[in-house]
Amino acid sequence: MPIPKGAGPTPRSLLRENAYRSIRDAIVDGTLVPGERLNDGDLAQWLGMSRTPVREALTRLEETGLVQTKPGRYTIVSPLDVRAARAAQSVTAAMHELAVREALSNLSAAEIEHMRAANARFAEALCSDDVDAAIAADDEFHAVTVTASANPALHAVLDQFTPVLRRMERLRFSSLNGRDSVAQHERIIALCEAGDVEGAAAAMRANWLALDPLLDAPPTGD
């Protein structure tokens, strides 16, 4: 089928999205630390692009709460905010619960196996104290039901709030202590295989709300 004229992302929108995701990921993984001043010229040079998409990305990051700006004075990486993380946690838990409810009737055996494989990688990463790999595998596990829900609103909301929550996890811990999550994931998989919508949705929500001890813990030093 031919692509209609004007359809698809434009080069400018791709640059803007790349700038947003690159800066966002650097904030989430701690490359850009809380309170660090952000200069659009330096960021543009780092990313190899003009200042315009960087400025647009910073405006969007301010809307998500990852960046703070005082016009004419400074732009900084937002300090850690437990209240913001808890708000993000509540929204994220609700969205993943909804994803299960919308996806489960059409969830295939292959998709359930994908969840199982992601959980195995998650467990392996935890045993190796590999925070990056553990969070990547956890994201992959949860992405299965989000994708299967075929609900673009879920993607949009999670894209805004999940980074705030992930940032708190990464910045507070030099290693990830989430062994209980492996068992919680296994329970979610079993309930999905059984077609238990209410059970799977409740288990998914509980999995995200179980992050409370991580949000309450004091940050570790470098």
C-alpha positions as MATLAB code, in Angstrom:
seq = 'MPIPKGAGPTPRSLLRENAYRSIRDAIVDGTLVPGERLNDGDLAQWLGMSRTPVREALTRLEETGLVQTKPGRYTIVSPLDVRAARAAQSVTAAMHELAVREALSNLSAAEIEHMRAANARFAEALCSDDVDAAIAADDEFHAVTVTASANPALHAVLDQFTPVLRRMERLRFSSLNGRDSVAQHERIIALCEAGDVEGAAAAMRANWLALDPLLDAPPTGD';
ca = [
       0.000    0.000    0.000;
       1.491    3.390   -0.929;
       2.194    5.777    1.953;
      -0.014    8.882    1.716;
       1.780   12.121    1.055;
       2.817   13.739    4.305;
       2.372   10.564    6.354;
       5.020    9.352    8.766;
       7.496   11.251   10.924;
       9.373   14.184    9.459;
      13.154   14.585    9.785;
      12.552   17.403   12.275;
      10.207   15.323   14.410;
      12.720   12.451   14.395;
      15.487   14.781   15.550;
      13.242   16.152   18.279;
      12.318   12.655   19.444;
      15.941   11.484   19.374;
      17.019   14.509   21.409;
      14.243   13.921   23.930;
      14.980   10.231   24.389;
      18.762   10.701   24.562;
      18.572   13.403   27.240;
      15.802   11.579   29.105;
      17.799    8.343   29.188;
      20.905   10.192   30.385;
      18.881   11.641   33.270;
      17.293    8.301   34.133;
      20.566    6.349   34.135;
      22.387    9.006   36.155;
      24.741   10.272   33.438;
      23.139   13.673   34.081;
      22.822   13.984   37.856;
      20.199   15.812   39.959;
      20.899   19.530   40.085;
      23.263   19.484   37.098;
      22.984   22.546   34.888;
      22.002   21.859   31.304;
      23.294   24.041   28.490;
      21.514   23.598   25.184;
      24.699   24.335   23.239;
      26.688   21.701   25.092;
      23.870   19.176   24.733;
      23.557   19.926   21.015;
      27.284   19.345   20.550;
      27.095   16.106   22.555;
      24.166   14.841   20.475;
      25.542   16.109   17.167;
      22.525   18.216   16.271;
      21.329   21.814   16.280;
      20.035   23.603   19.375;
      16.414   23.732   18.218;
      15.487   20.049   18.801;
      17.446   20.141   22.087;
      15.477   23.153   23.325;
      12.224   21.460   22.306;
      13.332   18.297   24.130;
      14.128   20.268   27.297;
      10.678   21.860   27.215;
       9.103   18.416   26.974;
      11.314   17.077   29.769;
      10.209   19.940   31.981;
       6.606   18.844   31.431;
       7.489   15.325   32.635;
       9.219   16.678   35.742;
      12.734   15.528   34.852;
      14.009   19.047   34.161;
      13.460   22.391   35.892;
      13.834   25.706   34.081;
      13.920   29.300   35.223;
      13.785   31.385   32.014;
      16.851   33.527   31.522;
      18.661   31.958   34.475;
      19.120   28.211   34.352;
      17.934   24.776   33.271;
      18.805   21.916   35.617;
      18.144   18.212   36.085;
      15.323   18.045   38.636;
      16.338   17.001   42.160;
      14.939   13.721   43.437;
      11.353   14.105   44.610;
       9.791   11.190   46.480;
       6.296   12.670   46.116;
       6.702   12.886   42.348;
       7.970    9.303   42.276;
       5.001    8.097   44.323;
       2.600    9.905   41.984;
       4.336    8.275   39.025;
       4.129    4.913   40.779;
       0.360    5.187   41.271;
      -0.243    6.127   37.645;
       2.160    3.476   36.326;
       0.577    0.724   38.435;
      -2.903    1.691   37.235;
      -1.825    1.746   33.578;
      -0.197   -1.683   33.755;
      -3.279   -3.082   35.465;
      -5.387   -1.675   32.632;
      -2.976   -3.138   30.061;
      -3.539   -6.630   31.476;
      -7.310   -6.184   31.425;
      -7.273   -5.074   27.794;
      -4.647   -7.543   26.565;
      -5.429  -10.819   28.284;
      -8.274  -12.019   26.062;
      -5.958  -11.820   23.033;
      -2.638  -12.713   24.669;
      -0.982  -15.491   22.665;
       1.080  -18.408   23.925;
       4.104  -16.855   22.191;
       3.611  -13.603   24.074;
       3.358  -15.442   27.388;
       6.599  -17.253   26.552;
       8.157  -13.878   25.793;
       7.179  -12.757   29.313;
       8.690  -15.927   30.767;
      11.958  -15.427   28.855;
      12.166  -11.785   29.937;
      11.648  -12.820   33.553;
      14.454  -15.373   33.241;
      16.775  -12.606   31.997;
      15.548  -10.412   34.852;
      16.425  -13.095   37.420;
      19.842  -13.657   35.844;
      20.606   -9.925   35.889;
      19.628   -9.697   39.561;
      21.988  -12.544   40.416;
      24.756  -10.680   38.587;
      23.899   -7.342   40.276;
      23.486   -5.849   36.787;
      21.052   -2.970   37.335;
      20.889   -1.923   33.679;
      20.139   -5.444   32.445;
      17.606   -6.055   35.218;
      15.634   -2.910   34.471;
      15.805   -3.581   30.716;
      14.451   -7.108   31.241;
      11.757   -5.831   33.591;
      10.720   -3.260   30.995;
      10.611   -6.012   28.353;
       8.441   -8.185   30.600;
       5.876   -5.445   31.155;
       5.973   -4.274   27.539;
       4.322   -7.503   26.412;
       0.911   -6.715   27.894;
       1.202   -3.002   27.104;
       1.862   -3.792   23.436;
      -0.827   -6.502   23.332;
      -3.393   -4.047   24.715;
      -3.055   -2.073   21.447;
      -3.974    1.056   23.402;
      -1.861    4.054   22.307;
      -3.023    6.090   25.313;
      -1.319    3.578   27.618;
       1.956    3.992   25.745;
       1.744    7.782   25.972;
       1.027    7.857   29.710;
       3.677    5.266   30.562;
       6.250    7.026   28.395;
       5.737   10.104   30.559;
       5.642    8.580   34.038;
       7.815    5.439   33.961;
      11.126    7.360   33.537;
      10.447    9.297   36.758;
      10.046    6.035   38.648;
      13.009    4.290   36.999;
      15.235    7.270   37.747;
      14.500    6.991   41.463;
      15.389    3.301   41.433;
      18.670    3.804   39.605;
      19.828    6.789   41.609;
      19.060    5.247   44.986;
      20.731    1.907   44.412;
      24.110    0.739   43.162;
      22.591   -2.737   42.827;
      19.012   -3.856   42.423;
      17.428   -5.924   45.170;
      14.297   -7.227   43.501;
      14.300  -10.963   44.055;
      10.659  -10.868   45.138;
       9.752   -9.446   41.729;
      10.845  -12.653   40.014;
       8.203  -14.611   41.945;
       5.644  -11.863   41.347;
       6.328  -12.056   37.618;
       5.911  -15.828   37.706;
       2.534  -15.396   39.394;
       1.443  -12.887   36.752;
       2.447  -15.315   33.997;
       0.546  -18.197   35.635;
      -2.591  -16.092   35.993;
      -2.325  -14.904   32.389;
      -1.976  -18.516   31.202;
      -5.064  -19.421   33.236;
      -7.028  -16.558   31.658;
      -7.727  -15.036   35.097;
      -8.187  -11.373   34.179;
      -9.004  -10.126   37.683;
      -6.204  -12.117   39.288;
      -3.594  -11.126   36.718;
      -4.617   -7.450   36.839;
      -4.414   -7.406   40.650;
      -1.039   -9.161   40.612;
       0.318   -6.707   38.044;
      -0.794   -3.726   40.108;
       0.706   -5.253   43.270;
       4.003   -5.784   41.451;
       4.353   -2.064   40.740;
       3.151   -0.996   44.179;
       5.770   -3.289   45.735;
       8.370   -0.634   44.864;
       7.460    1.246   48.081;
      10.572    0.127   50.024;
      12.785    1.400   47.188;
      11.174    4.834   47.315;
      11.480    5.005   51.103;
      15.146    3.994   51.260;
      17.840    6.677   51.562;
      20.016    7.187   48.479;
      23.307    5.335   48.394;
      26.547    7.189   48.024;
      28.787    6.917   44.993;
];
